[in-house]
Coordinates of C-alpha atoms and ligand atoms in Angstrom, one line a residue:
M1 CA -54.9 22.6 5.3
S2 CA -52.1 24.2 4.1
R3 CA -49.6 24.3 6.9
I4 CA -49.2 22.3 10.0
V5 CA -47.1 22.6 12.8
V6 CA -46.1 19.1 14.5
T7 CA -44.7 19.8 18.5
G8 CA -42.6 16.8 19.4
G9 CA -42.0 15.8 15.9
A10 CA -38.8 14.6 16.5
G11 CA -39.8 11.8 19.0
F12 CA -41.1 8.5 18.2
I13 CA -45.0 9.2 17.6
G14 CA -44.6 12.7 16.3
S15 CA -42.2 11.7 13.7
N16 CA -44.5 8.6 13.0
F17 CA -47.0 12.1 11.9
V18 CA -44.9 14.2 10.6
H19 CA -44.1 11.0 7.7
H20 CA -47.8 9.8 7.5
L21 CA -49.0 13.5 6.4
V22 CA -46.7 14.7 3.9
S23 CA -48.1 10.7 2.1
Q24 CA -51.2 11.6 3.2
T25 CA -51.7 15.2 2.6
D26 CA -50.0 18.5 0.2
C27 CA -49.6 20.4 3.7
H28 CA -46.1 21.9 4.8
V29 CA -45.3 20.1 8.2
V30 CA -43.5 22.4 10.4
V31 CA -41.7 20.5 13.3
L32 CA -41.4 22.1 16.9
D33 CA -39.1 20.4 18.9
K34 CA -36.4 20.9 21.7
F35 CA -34.6 18.0 21.3
T36 CA -34.7 16.7 24.2
Y37 CA -33.3 12.9 24.9
A38 CA -36.0 11.4 23.4
A39 CA -35.6 13.0 20.3
N40 CA -33.6 11.5 17.4
A41 CA -32.8 13.7 13.7
A42 CA -32.8 10.4 12.1
S43 CA -36.0 9.8 12.4
L44 CA -37.0 12.3 10.0
E45 CA -34.6 11.2 7.4
G46 CA -35.8 11.0 3.8
L47 CA -38.5 13.1 4.0
P48 CA -38.4 16.0 1.5
G49 CA -37.1 19.3 2.3
A50 CA -39.4 21.4 1.0
R51 CA -42.2 19.5 2.7
V52 CA -40.9 19.7 6.1
T53 CA -39.2 22.6 8.3
V54 CA -37.6 21.9 11.3
V55 CA -37.7 24.5 14.0
R56 CA -35.4 23.5 17.3
G57 CA -37.4 25.4 20.4
D58 CA -38.9 25.1 23.2
I59 CA -42.9 24.8 23.4
C60 CA -42.5 26.4 26.8
D61 CA -40.6 29.3 24.9
F62 CA -43.7 32.7 24.3
D63 CA -41.7 33.9 21.1
T64 CA -40.9 31.1 20.0
V65 CA -44.0 29.6 19.8
E66 CA -45.4 32.9 19.0
E67 CA -43.5 33.0 15.3
V68 CA -44.3 29.3 14.9
V69 CA -48.1 28.9 14.8
A70 CA -48.3 32.6 13.5
G71 CA -49.7 31.2 9.6
A72 CA -50.3 27.7 10.6
D73 CA -53.6 26.2 9.6
A74 CA -53.2 24.1 12.7
V75 CA -50.9 22.8 15.6
V76 CA -50.8 18.9 16.6
H77 CA -49.4 19.1 19.3
F78 CA -47.4 15.2 20.6
A79 CA -44.8 16.9 22.5
A80 CA -44.3 15.9 26.1
E81 CA -42.0 14.1 28.5
S82 CA -43.1 10.9 28.2
H83 CA -41.4 8.0 30.1
N84 CA -43.0 7.2 33.3
D85 CA -40.1 6.0 35.2
N86 CA -38.1 9.4 34.6
S87 CA -41.3 11.4 36.3
L88 CA -41.0 9.7 39.6
D89 CA -37.2 10.3 39.3
D90 CA -37.5 14.2 38.8
P91 CA -40.9 15.3 38.1
S92 CA -39.8 18.9 37.3
P93 CA -39.8 18.5 33.5
F94 CA -42.9 17.2 33.1
L95 CA -44.7 20.1 35.0
Q96 CA -42.8 22.5 32.6
T97 CA -43.0 20.7 29.2
N98 CA -46.5 18.8 30.1
L99 CA -48.5 21.7 31.7
V100 CA -46.5 25.1 30.8
G101 CA -45.8 23.9 27.5
T102 CA -49.3 23.5 26.7
Y103 CA -50.6 26.3 28.4
I104 CA -48.2 28.3 26.3
L105 CA -49.8 26.7 23.0
L106 CA -53.3 27.2 24.2
E107 CA -52.4 31.0 24.6
A108 CA -50.8 31.0 21.3
V109 CA -53.9 29.0 19.2
R110 CA -56.3 31.6 21.2
R111 CA -54.7 34.9 19.9
L112 CA -53.2 33.5 16.5
R113 CA -57.4 31.9 15.8
V114 CA -55.4 28.5 14.8
R115 CA -57.0 24.7 15.0
F116 CA -55.6 22.8 17.8
H117 CA -55.4 19.0 18.2
H118 CA -54.2 17.9 22.0
V119 CA -52.6 14.4 21.9
S120 CA -52.7 12.4 25.2
T121 CA -52.7 8.9 26.8
D122 CA -55.4 6.6 28.7
E123 CA -52.9 7.4 31.3
V124 CA -54.9 9.7 32.7
Y125 CA -58.1 7.4 33.6
G126 CA -55.4 5.5 36.5
D127 CA -56.0 1.8 35.9
L128 CA -58.6 -0.9 35.3
P129 CA -58.9 -4.0 37.8
L130 CA -57.2 -7.1 36.1
D131 CA -60.0 -9.5 36.0
T132 CA -62.7 -7.6 33.8
L133 CA -63.5 -7.3 31.1
E134 CA -64.2 -2.8 31.7
K135 CA -62.5 -0.9 29.3
F136 CA -62.1 3.0 28.9
T137 CA -64.6 5.6 28.0
D138 CA -64.6 9.4 27.3
S139 CA -66.9 9.6 30.6
T140 CA -64.3 7.6 32.5
P141 CA -63.2 9.5 35.5
Y142 CA -60.0 11.7 35.4
N143 CA -57.8 8.9 38.2
P144 CA -53.7 9.7 36.9
S145 CA -51.6 7.6 39.4
S146 CA -47.8 9.1 37.9
P147 CA -45.9 12.2 38.1
Y148 CA -46.3 12.1 34.2
S149 CA -50.1 11.1 33.9
S150 CA -51.2 13.6 36.2
T151 CA -50.0 15.8 34.2
K152 CA -51.1 15.0 31.2
A153 CA -54.8 14.8 32.8
G154 CA -53.6 19.1 33.7
S155 CA -52.4 19.5 30.6
D156 CA -57.0 17.6 29.1
M157 CA -58.0 20.0 31.3
L158 CA -56.5 23.0 30.2
V159 CA -57.5 22.3 26.8
R160 CA -61.4 21.6 27.8
A161 CA -61.3 24.7 30.0
W162 CA -59.5 26.7 27.0
V163 CA -62.3 25.0 24.4
R164 CA -65.2 26.4 26.8
S165 CA -64.2 29.5 28.3
F166 CA -62.5 30.8 25.0
G167 CA -64.0 29.0 22.2
I168 CA -60.6 28.0 20.8
E169 CA -60.6 25.0 18.3
A170 CA -59.8 22.1 19.7
T171 CA -60.1 18.4 20.1
L172 CA -58.9 15.9 21.9
S173 CA -57.5 12.1 22.3
N174 CA -56.1 9.9 24.2
C175 CA -54.0 6.7 22.8
S176 CA -53.4 3.1 24.6
N177 CA -49.4 1.9 24.5
N178 CA -47.8 2.1 20.6
Y179 CA -45.0 0.1 19.5
G180 CA -43.3 0.4 16.2
P181 CA -39.9 1.1 14.9
F182 CA -38.4 4.7 16.1
Q183 CA -39.1 4.1 19.3
H184 CA -37.1 5.1 22.5
V185 CA -34.6 1.9 23.9
E186 CA -35.9 3.8 27.6
K187 CA -39.6 1.8 26.8
F188 CA -40.4 -1.3 27.3
I189 CA -40.4 -2.9 24.2
P190 CA -37.6 -1.7 22.5
R191 CA -35.8 -1.8 26.1
Q192 CA -36.0 -5.8 25.9
I193 CA -35.3 -5.9 21.9
T194 CA -32.0 -4.4 22.5
N195 CA -32.0 -5.9 25.5
L196 CA -31.6 -9.2 23.6
I197 CA -30.0 -8.2 20.9
D198 CA -27.0 -7.7 22.7
G199 CA -27.5 -10.5 25.2
V200 CA -28.7 -9.2 27.7
K201 CA -31.3 -11.0 30.1
P202 CA -34.6 -8.3 29.4
K203 CA -35.9 -7.1 32.8
L204 CA -39.6 -6.9 34.1
Y205 CA -41.0 -5.4 36.7
G206 CA -42.8 -7.3 39.6
A207 CA -44.7 -10.6 38.5
G208 CA -45.4 -9.2 34.9
H209 CA -48.8 -9.5 34.9
N210 CA -49.9 -5.5 34.5
V211 CA -51.6 -6.0 31.1
R212 CA -51.3 -2.4 27.7
D213 CA -53.0 -2.8 25.5
W214 CA -50.6 -2.5 22.6
I215 CA -52.1 -0.2 18.8
H216 CA -48.9 0.5 15.9
A217 CA -47.8 4.0 16.2
E218 CA -49.1 4.3 12.4
D219 CA -52.8 3.3 13.4
H220 CA -52.1 6.0 16.0
S221 CA -51.7 8.4 13.3
R222 CA -53.5 7.9 10.8
A223 CA -56.6 8.3 13.6
V224 CA -55.3 11.5 14.6
L225 CA -55.1 13.0 11.1
A226 CA -58.8 11.4 10.7
I227 CA -59.5 13.6 14.4
L228 CA -57.8 16.3 12.2
K229 CA -59.7 16.6 9.4
R230 CA -63.6 14.8 10.4
G231 CA -63.4 15.5 14.3
I232 CA -66.2 17.5 16.6
I233 CA -64.2 20.7 17.9
G234 CA -64.5 20.4 21.4
Q235 CA -64.6 16.4 21.5
T236 CA -62.1 14.0 22.8
Y237 CA -61.4 10.7 21.5
L238 CA -60.6 7.2 22.8
I239 CA -57.7 5.6 19.9
G240 CA -56.9 1.7 21.0
A241 CA -56.8 -1.3 18.9
D242 CA -58.3 -3.8 21.4
G243 CA -54.4 -5.0 22.2
E244 CA -54.7 -5.9 26.0
R245 CA -51.6 -8.4 26.6
D246 CA -50.0 -8.6 29.9
N247 CA -46.3 -7.8 30.1
L248 CA -45.4 -11.1 31.1
H249 CA -47.1 -12.5 27.8
V250 CA -45.6 -9.4 25.7
L251 CA -41.5 -10.4 26.8
T252 CA -42.0 -14.0 26.0
T253 CA -43.0 -13.7 22.6
L254 CA -40.6 -11.8 22.3
L255 CA -37.6 -14.4 24.1
E256 CA -39.3 -16.6 21.4
I257 CA -38.2 -14.8 18.7
F258 CA -35.0 -14.6 19.7
G259 CA -35.2 -18.5 20.1
R260 CA -34.0 -18.0 24.2
P261 CA -36.0 -20.1 27.0
A262 CA -38.9 -18.6 28.6
D263 CA -37.9 -18.1 31.9
W264 CA -35.1 -16.0 30.2
F265 CA -35.2 -13.1 32.2
D266 CA -34.6 -11.1 35.3
H267 CA -37.4 -9.4 37.9
V268 CA -36.6 -6.7 38.9
S269 CA -38.7 -3.7 41.6
D270 CA -41.4 -2.9 40.1
R271 CA -42.9 0.1 39.4
P272 CA -43.6 2.4 42.8
G273 CA -47.7 3.2 42.1
H274 CA -47.4 0.9 39.1
D275 CA -50.5 0.8 37.3
L276 CA -52.7 -2.5 36.7
R277 CA -54.4 -2.5 33.4
Y278 CA -55.5 0.1 30.4
A279 CA -58.7 -1.3 28.2
I280 CA -59.6 1.2 25.2
D281 CA -63.4 1.8 24.2
S282 CA -62.4 2.8 20.7
T283 CA -66.2 3.3 19.3
R284 CA -66.5 6.4 19.0
L285 CA -63.4 6.9 17.1
Q286 CA -64.4 4.1 14.6
Q287 CA -68.1 4.8 14.5
E288 CA -68.0 8.5 14.2
L289 CA -65.2 8.8 12.2
G290 CA -64.5 5.1 10.4
W291 CA -61.1 4.5 11.7
K292 CA -60.0 1.2 11.8
P293 CA -56.3 -0.2 12.8
I294 CA -55.2 -1.6 9.9
H295 CA -52.1 -3.5 11.9
G296 CA -53.9 -6.6 12.5
E297 CA -51.8 -9.6 14.8
F298 CA -50.3 -8.3 17.6
S299 CA -47.5 -10.7 17.4
E300 CA -46.3 -10.0 13.4
G301 CA -46.1 -6.4 14.7
L302 CA -43.6 -7.6 17.2
A303 CA -41.7 -9.7 15.1
A304 CA -41.7 -7.2 12.2
T305 CA -40.8 -4.6 15.3
V306 CA -37.4 -6.7 16.0
S307 CA -36.5 -6.8 12.3
W308 CA -36.7 -3.3 12.3
Y309 CA -34.6 -2.9 15.5
R310 CA -32.0 -5.9 14.3
E311 CA -31.9 -3.6 11.0
N312 CA -31.4 -0.3 12.6
E313 CA -28.8 -0.8 15.2
D314 CA -26.7 2.7 13.6
W315 CA -30.6 5.0 15.1
W316 CA -30.6 3.3 18.8
R317 CA -27.4 2.0 19.8
P318 CA -25.8 5.6 20.3
Q319 CA -29.1 5.9 23.3
K320 CA -28.9 2.8 24.6
E321 CA -25.2 2.9 27.2
A322 CA -27.3 6.2 28.5
T323 CA -30.3 4.4 29.1
E324 CA -29.1 1.8 30.6
A325 CA -26.7 3.8 33.2
R326 CA -30.1 6.1 33.5
Y327 CA -32.3 2.7 35.3
R328 CA -29.0 1.7 37.1
A329 CA -29.5 5.9 39.1
Q330 CA -33.3 5.7 39.1
E331 CA -32.8 2.4 41.0
L332 CA -30.2 3.6 43.7
N333 CA -32.5 6.9 44.0
L334 CA -35.8 4.6 44.7
G335 CA -33.9 2.3 46.9
K336 CA -32.7 5.5 48.7
V337 CA -36.4 7.1 49.6
G338 CA -37.2 3.5 50.5
R339 CA -40.1 2.7 48.3
Ligands
NAD1 P1 -41.4 10.6 22.7 O1 -40.8 10.8 24.2 O2 -40.5 9.3 22.0 O3 -41.3 12.1 22.0 C1 -41.3 13.1 23.0 C2 -40.8 14.3 21.7 O4 -41.3 15.9 22.4 C3 -39.4 14.5 21.2 O5 -38.9 14.5 20.1 C4 -38.8 15.7 22.5 O6 -37.3 16.4 22.0 C5 -40.1 16.9 22.4 N1 -40.2 17.5 23.8 C6 -40.3 17.2 25.0 N2 -40.1 18.6 25.4 C7 -40.2 19.8 24.6 C8 -40.7 20.9 24.9 N3 -40.3 21.6 26.0 N4 -40.2 21.8 23.7 C9 -40.7 21.3 22.8 N5 -40.2 20.0 22.2 C10 -40.4 19.0 23.5 O7 -42.9 10.9 23.4 P2 -43.8 9.7 22.0 O8 -43.9 8.8 22.5 O9 -43.7 9.7 20.9 O10 -45.1 11.0 22.8 C11 -45.8 11.7 22.0 C12 -47.3 12.1 22.5 O11 -48.2 11.2 22.9 C13 -47.0 12.9 24.2 O12 -47.4 13.7 24.4 C14 -47.8 10.8 24.6 O13 -47.9 11.9 26.3 C15 -47.8 10.8 23.6 N6 -48.7 9.2 24.4 C16 -47.7 8.6 23.9 C17 -48.0 6.9 24.3 C18 -47.2 5.6 23.6 O14 -47.3 4.8 23.9 N7 -45.9 6.6 23.3 C19 -49.3 6.7 24.4 C20 -50.6 7.9 24.2 C21 -50.0 9.2 24.1
DAU2 O1 -50.5 4.0 28.0 C1 -50.1 5.2 27.4 C2 -48.8 5.4 28.1 O2 -47.6 3.7 27.3 C3 -48.1 6.6 27.7 O3 -48.7 7.4 27.4 C4 -46.6 6.4 27.8 O4 -46.1 7.7 27.0 C5 -45.8 5.3 27.9 O5 -44.3 5.3 28.0 C6 -46.4 4.0 28.1 O6 -46.3 4.2 28.8 P1 -46.1 2.9 30.0 O7 -45.5 3.2 31.5 O8 -47.1 1.8 29.5 O9 -44.9 2.2 28.9 P2 -43.2 1.6 29.5 O10 -42.9 1.2 27.8 O11 -42.7 2.5 30.2 O12 -44.5 0.4 30.0 C7 -44.8 -0.3 30.0 C8 -44.7 -1.7 30.6 O13 -44.1 -2.7 30.6 C9 -45.4 -1.1 32.3 O14 -46.4 -2.0 32.9 C10 -44.0 -1.3 32.8 C11 -43.3 -2.2 32.7 N1 -42.0 -2.4 32.6 C12 -41.5 -1.6 32.0 C13 -39.7 -1.5 31.4 C14 -39.3 -0.2 30.6 C15 -40.9 -3.5 32.7 O15 -41.7 -4.9 32.8 N2 -39.6 -3.7 32.0 C16 -39.1 -2.8 31.7 O16 -37.9 -2.8 31.8

């Protein structure tokens, strides 16, 4: 493949994937990104200009998509509205980008006969009970909880329908919670790290017993490239690194790194519909495509992530105040509708 379009390539995982493509392949990368509040041009700094073209455009815009996809060998689709809390406050951009945007891309790759990889989430499967060893597999029934996860579930269904009815060459992947450098400060881990850097108490939803299955973004990128190269058309691959931790555990690890007492945080109102537990069975990806995570110990990855945020304040500082202002407004909105 010599020309790969990466939608959402200025976001957290998309930019990680762009760096990975540039270091691991010879292809030319075209980033198609709307540069919403979630994008950060600085995440693409240092890339060789001759290898990467950045197009500022909306995946919901038919003409832009047609122009960018023409001549590409593959489209890897990361672009999305990605934050659950925002989707509870205002679902409309989620329906537009995650559903309509995916539909427009699918029509373009159908007409232009371009290979497609759809990046999705484990949240399409809903949640698992806290006290079992059960994991999501690619045959777990879809049961999404939030506006975000339901639009991602809908986008997965569109991709599957376009494979079956129109014969497009597509693969899908559903990954668990990513962490690492360059993640927006709205998300749990960077929000608490940057609060701690500022001497502000972290904010924990509910009792903190909800479990997420953490994977380093670089391991996600490595899996997506393996699927793009060797995945079977029409197949869904689950991506996860056996990184189950409850939120309280993650938070107390951060507090320890910052030398704060284990109870130095605020309990804040819980997220409505908050999923209890995610856990991924990635056997197919490991056995059929030979992928394995290279970021082993979560606590080491977390400590390295803390160091990155300490050393890269220029990257996150401009987004911090607006993000916390958005959280304050969302608390008021949720209060207003009596949740
Ligand atoms: P992000 O919010 O950091 O980045 C999303 C990017 O998409 C931004 O650069 C944004 O500008 C761009 N974008 C949004 N709307 C667009 C539009 N209409 N047209 C073009 N670009 C648009 O998201 P992320 O956390 O990097 O997630 C990337 C993908 O991976 C998403 O599809 C998400 O569902 C999926 N995913 C994320 C995680 C996670 O833990 N973050 C886990 C599994 C799957
Ligand atoms: O599972 C994959 C999903 O992981 C992706 O599809 C989403 O795009 C990504 O945002 C992420 O969703 P979560 O909702 O799990 O991530 P978030 O970082 O928002 O929250 C992680 C957990 O931490 C969740 O249980 C809620 C909790 N939380 C979050 C915030 C922002 C807190 O306790 N306090 C907080 O301030």
